[in-house]
PDB file of C-alpha atoms and ligand atoms in Angstrom:
ATOM      1  CA  UNK T 261       8.877 -20.953 -28.493  1.00 96.00           C
ATOM      2  CA  UNK T 262       8.390 -17.699 -30.414  1.00 97.00           C
ATOM      3  CA  UNK T 263       6.440 -16.075 -33.243  1.00 96.00           C
ATOM      4  CA  UNK T 264       6.688 -12.715 -35.006  1.00 97.00           C
ATOM      5  CA  UNK T 265       3.443 -10.747 -34.873  1.00 96.00           C
ATOM      6  CA  UNK T 266       3.551  -7.651 -37.066  1.00 95.00           C
ATOM      7  CA  UNK T 267       6.988  -6.154 -36.118  1.00 95.00           C
ATOM      8  CA  UNK T 268       7.332  -7.771 -32.674  1.00 98.00           C
ATOM      9  CA  UNK T 269       8.775 -11.140 -31.617  1.00 98.00           C
ATOM     10  CA  UNK T 270       6.592 -12.722 -28.919  1.00 98.00           C
ATOM     11  CA  UNK T 271       8.610 -15.364 -27.062  1.00 98.00           C
ATOM     12  CA  UNK T 272       7.745 -17.883 -24.334  1.00 98.00           C
ATOM     13  CA  UNK T 273      10.523 -19.097 -22.053  1.00 98.00           C
ATOM     14  CA  UNK T 274      10.629 -21.142 -18.867  1.00 98.00           C
ATOM     15  CA  UNK T 275      12.687 -19.392 -16.210  1.00 98.00           C
ATOM     16  CA  UNK T 276      13.050 -16.786 -13.493  1.00 98.00           C
ATOM     17  CA  UNK T 277      11.826 -13.342 -14.557  1.00 98.00           C
ATOM     18  CA  UNK T 278      14.336 -11.620 -12.238  1.00 98.00           C
ATOM     19  CA  UNK T 279      17.117 -12.916 -14.505  1.00 98.00           C
ATOM     20  CA  UNK T 280      15.679 -11.450 -17.730  1.00 98.00           C
ATOM     21  CA  UNK T 281      17.701  -8.742 -19.486  1.00 98.00           C
ATOM     22  CA  UNK T 282      14.736  -7.118 -21.262  1.00 98.00           C
ATOM     23  CA  UNK T 283      14.390  -3.319 -20.843  1.00 98.00           C
ATOM     24  CA  UNK T 284      11.535  -3.935 -18.385  1.00 99.00           C
ATOM     25  CA  UNK T 285      10.071  -6.835 -16.465  1.00 99.00           C
ATOM     26  CA  UNK T 286       6.466  -6.822 -15.268  1.00 99.00           C
ATOM     27  CA  UNK T 287       5.673  -7.501 -11.621  1.00 99.00           C
ATOM     28  CA  UNK T 288       2.445  -9.231 -10.512  1.00 98.00           C
ATOM     29  CA  UNK T 289       1.953  -6.808  -7.643  1.00 98.00           C
ATOM     30  CA  UNK T 290      -0.931  -6.057  -5.305  1.00 98.00           C
ATOM     31  CA  UNK T 291      -2.756  -2.754  -4.971  1.00 98.00           C
ATOM     32  CA  UNK T 292      -0.762  -1.827  -1.881  1.00 98.00           C
ATOM     33  CA  UNK T 293       2.502  -1.834  -3.908  1.00 98.00           C
ATOM     34  CA  UNK T 294       4.517  -2.704  -0.783  1.00 97.00           C
ATOM     35  CA  UNK T 295       5.716  -6.119  -1.990  1.00 97.00           C
ATOM     36  CA  UNK T 296       4.487  -9.607  -1.240  1.00 98.00           C
ATOM     37  CA  UNK T 297       5.264 -13.223  -2.058  1.00 98.00           C
ATOM     38  CA  UNK T 298       5.588 -15.019  -5.383  1.00 98.00           C
ATOM     39  CA  UNK T 299       7.069 -13.047  -8.243  1.00 98.00           C
ATOM     40  CA  UNK T 300       6.486  -9.786  -6.309  1.00 98.00           C
ATOM     41  CA  UNK T 301       8.747 -11.012  -3.522  1.00 98.00           C
ATOM     42  CA  UNK T 302      11.338 -12.359  -5.963  1.00 98.00           C
ATOM     43  CA  UNK T 303      11.563  -9.048  -7.852  1.00 98.00           C
ATOM     44  CA  UNK T 304      11.927  -6.958  -4.680  1.00 98.00           C
ATOM     45  CA  UNK T 305      14.521  -9.370  -3.267  1.00 98.00           C
ATOM     46  CA  UNK T 306      16.588  -9.374  -6.456  1.00 98.00           C
ATOM     47  CA  UNK T 307      16.044  -5.692  -7.323  1.00 98.00           C
ATOM     48  CA  UNK T 308      16.772  -4.251  -3.896  1.00 98.00           C
ATOM     49  CA  UNK T 309      15.298  -1.406  -1.814  1.00 98.00           C
ATOM     50  CA  UNK T 310      15.348   1.269  -4.578  1.00 98.00           C
ATOM     51  CA  UNK T 311      12.293  -0.372  -6.160  1.00 98.00           C
ATOM     52  CA  UNK T 312      10.283  -0.362  -2.927  1.00 98.00           C
ATOM     53  CA  UNK T 313      11.286   3.235  -2.186  1.00 98.00           C
ATOM     54  CA  UNK T 314       9.925   4.338  -5.562  1.00 98.00           C
ATOM     55  CA  UNK T 315       6.790   2.238  -5.061  1.00 98.00           C
ATOM     56  CA  UNK T 316       6.279   3.959  -1.702  1.00 98.00           C
ATOM     57  CA  UNK T 317       6.608   7.425  -3.307  1.00 98.00           C
ATOM     58  CA  UNK T 318       4.105   6.505  -6.010  1.00 98.00           C
ATOM     59  CA  UNK T 319       1.767   4.961  -3.437  1.00 98.00           C
ATOM     60  CA  UNK T 320       1.908   8.169  -1.353  1.00 98.00           C
ATOM     61  CA  UNK T 321       1.011  10.121  -4.504  1.00 98.00           C
ATOM     62  CA  UNK T 322      -1.729   8.000  -6.077  1.00 97.00           C
ATOM     63  CA  UNK T 323      -2.885   5.755  -3.204  1.00 98.00           C
ATOM     64  CA  UNK T 324      -3.688   2.104  -3.965  1.00 98.00           C
ATOM     65  CA  UNK T 325      -3.113   0.909  -7.550  1.00 98.00           C
ATOM     66  CA  UNK T 326      -6.422  -0.455  -8.920  1.00 98.00           C
ATOM     67  CA  UNK T 327      -6.427  -3.913 -10.532  1.00 98.00           C
ATOM     68  CA  UNK T 328      -5.793  -3.634 -14.264  1.00 98.00           C
ATOM     69  CA  UNK T 329      -3.634  -0.501 -13.931  1.00 98.00           C
ATOM     70  CA  UNK T 330       0.177  -0.258 -14.076  1.00 98.00           C
ATOM     71  CA  UNK T 331       3.024   1.974 -12.890  1.00 98.00           C
ATOM     72  CA  UNK T 332       6.743   1.950 -13.725  1.00 98.00           C
ATOM     73  CA  UNK T 333       9.753   2.175 -11.420  1.00 98.00           C
ATOM     74  CA  UNK T 334      13.493   1.694 -11.589  1.00 98.00           C
ATOM     75  CA  UNK T 335      14.775  -1.865 -11.967  1.00 98.00           C
ATOM     76  CA  UNK T 336      17.227  -1.321  -9.081  1.00 98.00           C
ATOM     77  CA  UNK T 337      19.878  -4.077  -9.093  1.00 98.00           C
ATOM     78  CA  UNK T 338      18.060  -6.112 -11.759  1.00 98.00           C
ATOM     79  CA  UNK T 339      19.425  -6.562 -15.280  1.00 98.00           C
ATOM     80  CA  UNK T 340      16.164  -4.953 -16.442  1.00 98.00           C
ATOM     81  CA  UNK T 341      16.276  -1.143 -16.343  1.00 98.00           C
ATOM     82  CA  UNK T 342      12.646  -0.858 -15.251  1.00 98.00           C
ATOM     83  CA  UNK T 343       9.964  -2.785 -13.389  1.00 99.00           C
ATOM     84  CA  UNK T 344       6.366  -2.274 -14.497  1.00 99.00           C
ATOM     85  CA  UNK T 345       4.108  -3.086 -11.541  1.00 98.00           C
ATOM     86  CA  UNK T 346       0.608  -4.158 -12.441  1.00 99.00           C
ATOM     87  CA  UNK T 347      -2.203  -5.688 -10.400  1.00 98.00           C
ATOM     88  CA  UNK T 348      -4.016  -8.656 -11.873  1.00 98.00           C
ATOM     89  CA  UNK T 349      -7.519  -9.718 -10.840  1.00 98.00           C
ATOM     90  CA  UNK T 350      -8.215 -12.161  -8.039  1.00 98.00           C
ATOM     91  CA  UNK T 351     -10.126 -15.101  -9.568  1.00 98.00           C
ATOM     92  CA  UNK T 352     -13.764 -15.229  -8.359  1.00 98.00           C
ATOM     93  CA  UNK T 353     -15.011 -17.848 -10.818  1.00 98.00           C
ATOM     94  CA  UNK T 354     -15.097 -15.561 -13.857  1.00 98.00           C
ATOM     95  CA  UNK T 355     -18.149 -13.579 -12.806  1.00 96.00           C
ATOM     96  CA  UNK T 356     -16.415 -10.353 -11.814  1.00 98.00           C
ATOM     97  CA  UNK T 357     -14.868  -9.082 -15.082  1.00 98.00           C
ATOM     98  CA  UNK T 358     -11.652 -10.991 -14.323  1.00 98.00           C
ATOM     99  CA  UNK T 359     -10.825 -11.483 -18.029  1.00 98.00           C
ATOM    100  CA  UNK T 360     -11.250  -7.770 -18.797  1.00 98.00           C
ATOM    101  CA  UNK T 361      -9.109  -6.812 -15.802  1.00 99.00           C
ATOM    102  CA  UNK T 362      -6.369  -9.307 -16.730  1.00 99.00           C
ATOM    103  CA  UNK T 363      -6.338  -8.037 -20.336  1.00 99.00           C
ATOM    104  CA  UNK T 364      -6.149  -4.461 -19.037  1.00 98.00           C
ATOM    105  CA  UNK T 365      -3.168  -5.304 -16.791  1.00 99.00           C
ATOM    106  CA  UNK T 366      -1.265  -6.516 -19.865  1.00 98.00           C
ATOM    107  CA  UNK T 367      -2.354  -3.679 -22.171  1.00 98.00           C
ATOM    108  CA  UNK T 368      -1.618  -0.961 -19.579  1.00 98.00           C
ATOM    109  CA  UNK T 369       1.837  -2.494 -18.997  1.00 98.00           C
ATOM    110  CA  UNK T 370       2.562  -2.659 -22.741  1.00 98.00           C
ATOM    111  CA  UNK T 371       1.350   0.949 -23.173  1.00 98.00           C
ATOM    112  CA  UNK T 372       3.716   2.121 -20.406  1.00 98.00           C
ATOM    113  CA  UNK T 373       6.635   0.261 -22.014  1.00 98.00           C
ATOM    114  CA  UNK T 374       5.844   1.697 -25.464  1.00 97.00           C
ATOM    115  CA  UNK T 375       5.383   5.247 -24.073  1.00 97.00           C
ATOM    116  CA  UNK T 376       8.764   4.962 -22.339  1.00 97.00           C
ATOM    117  CA  UNK T 377      10.320   4.002 -25.681  1.00 97.00           C
ATOM    118  CA  UNK T 378      11.366   0.568 -24.425  1.00 98.00           C
ATOM    119  CA  UNK T 379      12.172  -2.167 -26.951  1.00 98.00           C
ATOM    120  CA  UNK T 380      11.579  -5.275 -24.849  1.00 98.00           C
ATOM    121  CA  UNK T 381       9.412  -6.360 -21.918  1.00 98.00           C
ATOM    122  CA  UNK T 382       8.919  -9.617 -19.999  1.00 99.00           C
ATOM    123  CA  UNK T 383       5.677 -10.773 -18.337  1.00 99.00           C
ATOM    124  CA  UNK T 384       5.147 -13.436 -15.672  1.00 99.00           C
ATOM    125  CA  UNK T 385       1.933 -15.488 -15.628  1.00 99.00           C
ATOM    126  CA  UNK T 386      -0.023 -12.744 -13.878  1.00 99.00           C
ATOM    127  CA  UNK T 387      -2.803 -13.816 -11.468  1.00 98.00           C
ATOM    128  CA  UNK T 388      -2.152 -17.573 -11.911  1.00 98.00           C
ATOM    129  CA  UNK T 389      -0.500 -17.978  -8.502  1.00 98.00           C
ATOM    130  CA  UNK T 390      -1.877 -16.531  -5.263  1.00 98.00           C
ATOM    131  CA  UNK T 391      -4.732 -14.887  -7.175  1.00 98.00           C
ATOM    132  CA  UNK T 392      -6.001 -18.276  -8.342  1.00 98.00           C
ATOM    133  CA  UNK T 393      -6.732 -17.511 -11.999  1.00 98.00           C
ATOM    134  CA  UNK T 394      -6.808 -20.859 -13.882  1.00 98.00           C
ATOM    135  CA  UNK T 395      -3.654 -20.859 -16.054  1.00 98.00           C
ATOM    136  CA  UNK T 396      -5.462 -22.119 -19.186  1.00 98.00           C
ATOM    137  CA  UNK T 397      -7.908 -19.192 -19.036  1.00 98.00           C
ATOM    138  CA  UNK T 398      -5.239 -16.651 -18.065  1.00 98.00           C
ATOM    139  CA  UNK T 399      -2.968 -17.780 -20.931  1.00 98.00           C
ATOM    140  CA  UNK T 400      -5.689 -17.131 -23.510  1.00 98.00           C
ATOM    141  CA  UNK T 401      -6.427 -13.636 -22.181  1.00 98.00           C
ATOM    142  CA  UNK T 402      -2.783 -12.630 -21.642  1.00 98.00           C
ATOM    143  CA  UNK T 403      -1.435 -13.881 -24.994  1.00 98.00           C
ATOM    144  CA  UNK T 404      -4.390 -12.544 -26.998  1.00 98.00           C
ATOM    145  CA  UNK T 405      -3.960  -9.119 -25.363  1.00 98.00           C
ATOM    146  CA  UNK T 406      -0.265  -9.081 -26.315  1.00 98.00           C
ATOM    147  CA  UNK T 407      -0.941 -10.267 -29.897  1.00 98.00           C
ATOM    148  CA  UNK T 408      -3.670  -7.639 -30.343  1.00 98.00           C
ATOM    149  CA  UNK T 409      -1.510  -4.844 -28.877  1.00 98.00           C
ATOM    150  CA  UNK T 410       1.586  -5.496 -31.026  1.00 98.00           C
ATOM    151  CA  UNK T 411      -0.674  -5.967 -34.031  1.00 97.00           C
ATOM    152  CA  UNK T 412      -1.306  -2.206 -33.978  1.00 96.00           C
ATOM    153  CA  UNK T 413       1.659  -0.838 -31.982  1.00 94.00           C
ATOM    154  CA  UNK T 414       5.109  -1.383 -33.453  1.00 88.00           C
ATOM    155  CA  UNK T 415       7.228   0.309 -30.776  1.00 93.00           C
ATOM    156  CA  UNK T 416       8.124  -2.906 -28.977  1.00 98.00           C
ATOM    157  CA  UNK T 417      10.529  -5.334 -30.630  1.00 98.00           C
ATOM    158  CA  UNK T 418      10.240  -8.157 -28.065  1.00 98.00           C
ATOM    159  CA  UNK T 419       7.522  -9.285 -25.674  1.00 98.00           C
ATOM    160  CA  UNK T 420       8.509 -12.285 -23.547  1.00 98.00           C
ATOM    161  CA  UNK T 421       6.359 -14.453 -21.297  1.00 98.00           C
ATOM    162  CA  UNK T 422       8.587 -15.987 -18.605  1.00 99.00           C
ATOM    163  CA  UNK T 423       6.916 -19.044 -17.054  1.00 98.00           C
ATOM    164  CA  UNK T 424       8.401 -20.277 -13.798  1.00 98.00           C
ATOM    165  CA  UNK T 425       7.408 -23.936 -13.942  1.00 98.00           C
ATOM    166  CA  UNK T 426       7.005 -26.428 -16.783  1.00 98.00           C
ATOM    167  CA  UNK T 427       3.252 -27.063 -16.369  1.00 98.00           C
ATOM    168  CA  UNK T 428       2.572 -23.340 -16.749  1.00 98.00           C
ATOM    169  CA  UNK T 429       5.017 -23.120 -19.657  1.00 98.00           C
ATOM    170  CA  UNK T 430       3.223 -25.967 -21.448  1.00 98.00           C
ATOM    171  CA  UNK T 431      -0.185 -24.371 -20.902  1.00 98.00           C
ATOM    172  CA  UNK T 432       0.984 -21.012 -22.285  1.00 98.00           C
ATOM    173  CA  UNK T 433       2.854 -22.677 -25.182  1.00 98.00           C
ATOM    174  CA  UNK T 434      -0.206 -24.723 -26.229  1.00 98.00           C
ATOM    175  CA  UNK T 435      -2.400 -21.618 -26.103  1.00 98.00           C
ATOM    176  CA  UNK T 436       0.194 -19.561 -28.002  1.00 98.00           C
ATOM    177  CA  UNK T 437       0.259 -22.166 -30.797  1.00 97.00           C
ATOM    178  CA  UNK T 438      -3.534 -22.033 -31.063  1.00 97.00           C
ATOM    179  CA  UNK T 439      -3.624 -18.220 -31.143  1.00 96.00           C
ATOM    180  CA  UNK T 440      -0.783 -17.776 -33.667  1.00 94.00           C
ATOM    181  CA  UNK T 441      -2.049 -20.546 -35.955  1.00 89.00           C
ATOM    182  CA  UNK T 442      -5.459 -18.878 -35.993  1.00 77.00           C
ATOM    183  CA  UNK T 443      -4.011 -15.463 -36.878  1.00 65.00           C
ATOM    184  CA  UNK T 444      -1.777 -16.812 -39.710  1.00 63.00           C
TER     185      UNK T 444
HETATM  186  N1  APR C 189       9.851 -15.654 -12.188  1.00 75.99           N
HETATM  187  C1  APR C 189       8.775 -15.880 -12.987  1.00 75.99           C
HETATM  188  N2  APR C 189       7.570 -16.276 -12.524  1.00 75.99           N
HETATM  189  C2  APR C 189       7.465 -16.465 -11.182  1.00 75.99           C
HETATM  190  C3  APR C 189       8.533 -16.249 -10.275  1.00 75.99           C
HETATM  191  C4  APR C 189       9.764 -15.823 -10.839  1.00 75.99           C
HETATM  192  N3  APR C 189      10.848 -15.580 -10.081  1.00 75.99           N
HETATM  193  N4  APR C 189       8.085 -16.520  -9.014  1.00 75.99           N
HETATM  194  C5  APR C 189       6.796 -16.908  -9.136  1.00 75.99           C
HETATM  195  N5  APR C 189       6.424 -16.888 -10.430  1.00 75.99           N
HETATM  196  C6  APR C 189       5.147 -17.248 -11.040  1.00 75.99           C
HETATM  197  C7  APR C 189       4.233 -18.153 -10.243  1.00 75.99           C
HETATM  198  O1  APR C 189       4.677 -19.498 -10.342  1.00 75.99           O
HETATM  199  C8  APR C 189       2.927 -17.921 -10.983  1.00 75.99           C
HETATM  200  O2  APR C 189       2.890 -18.714 -12.163  1.00 75.99           O
HETATM  201  O3  APR C 189       4.384 -16.056 -11.204  1.00 75.99           O
HETATM  202  C9  APR C 189       3.034 -16.439 -11.427  1.00 75.99           C
HETATM  203  C10 APR C 189       2.143 -15.488 -10.640  1.00 75.99           C
HETATM  204  O4  APR C 189       2.068 -15.920  -9.285  1.00 75.99           O
HETATM  205  P1  APR C 189       2.102 -14.865  -8.050  1.00 75.99           P
HETATM  206  O5  APR C 189       3.468 -14.334  -7.919  1.00 75.99           O
HETATM  207  O6  APR C 189       1.479 -15.549  -6.893  1.00 75.99           O
HETATM  208  O7  APR C 189       1.183 -13.655  -8.555  1.00 75.99           O
HETATM  209  P2  APR C 189      -0.409 -13.509  -8.590  1.00 75.99           P
HETATM  210  O8  APR C 189      -1.103 -14.820  -8.758  1.00 75.99           O
HETATM  211  O9  APR C 189      -0.649 -12.426  -9.596  1.00 75.99           O
HETATM  212  O10 APR C 189      -0.766 -12.991  -7.127  1.00 75.99           O
HETATM  213  C11 APR C 189      -0.341 -11.692  -6.782  1.00 75.99           C
HETATM  214  O11 APR C 189       0.660 -12.456  -4.751  1.00 75.99           O
HETATM  215  O12 APR C 189       2.863 -12.202  -4.256  1.00 75.99           O
HETATM  216  C12 APR C 189       1.620 -11.678  -4.039  1.00 75.99           C
HETATM  217  O13 APR C 189       2.035  -9.348  -3.686  1.00 75.99           O
HETATM  218  C13 APR C 189       1.507 -10.289  -4.602  1.00 75.99           C
HETATM  219  O14 APR C 189      -0.607  -9.916  -3.572  1.00 75.99           O
HETATM  220  C14 APR C 189       0.029 -10.197  -4.804  1.00 75.99           C
HETATM  221  C15 APR C 189      -0.341 -11.592  -5.284  1.00 75.99           C
END
């Protein structure tokens, strides 16, 4: 599924983000930046040690990466040239600014990609796994943040959302239809 918003194609696909050939892929990391499970584990496994080494250097420089912020490293052995590591919010029932933090994680990642002059970036469903963010709510925040960003920033040509399983794909696709119909 895809739609053109301003000058950018926003596309939803079901698949494995480590296989994407976009200039950058976004990692759903944790503040410690030393890897983990889920998509974090998959990206480090597929990308190799160069990614972790750069994460370690950045971690030594800046300390823990706060939720909602993002950093960029090499893509190592991945098809993607870069990995943008961002930390989504842990879901606490929606009472702890989770939506704002999730939106910030997407906007900070898109800003980094645009500043780096990248043309394409792929996102996973940040926070909807171990961090427990309900996918329906996360989809609305994530997709609206991307639509709003590309509505005013034309650097990026493609923004992909790569959903690992079909239930998550369907949730994001339904939400994307609602958002793009509204903005037409
Ligand atoms: N490609 C695309 N999406 C994937 C992949 C993959 N290879 N592997 C997992 N996912 C999906 C999950 O199915 C889920 O929909 O990524 C989404 C996010 O799930 P998590 O990876 O658990 O990320 P998150 O919920 O943000 O939790 C982050 O988990 O792995 C640790 O170190 C990480 O502490 C951090 C926390």
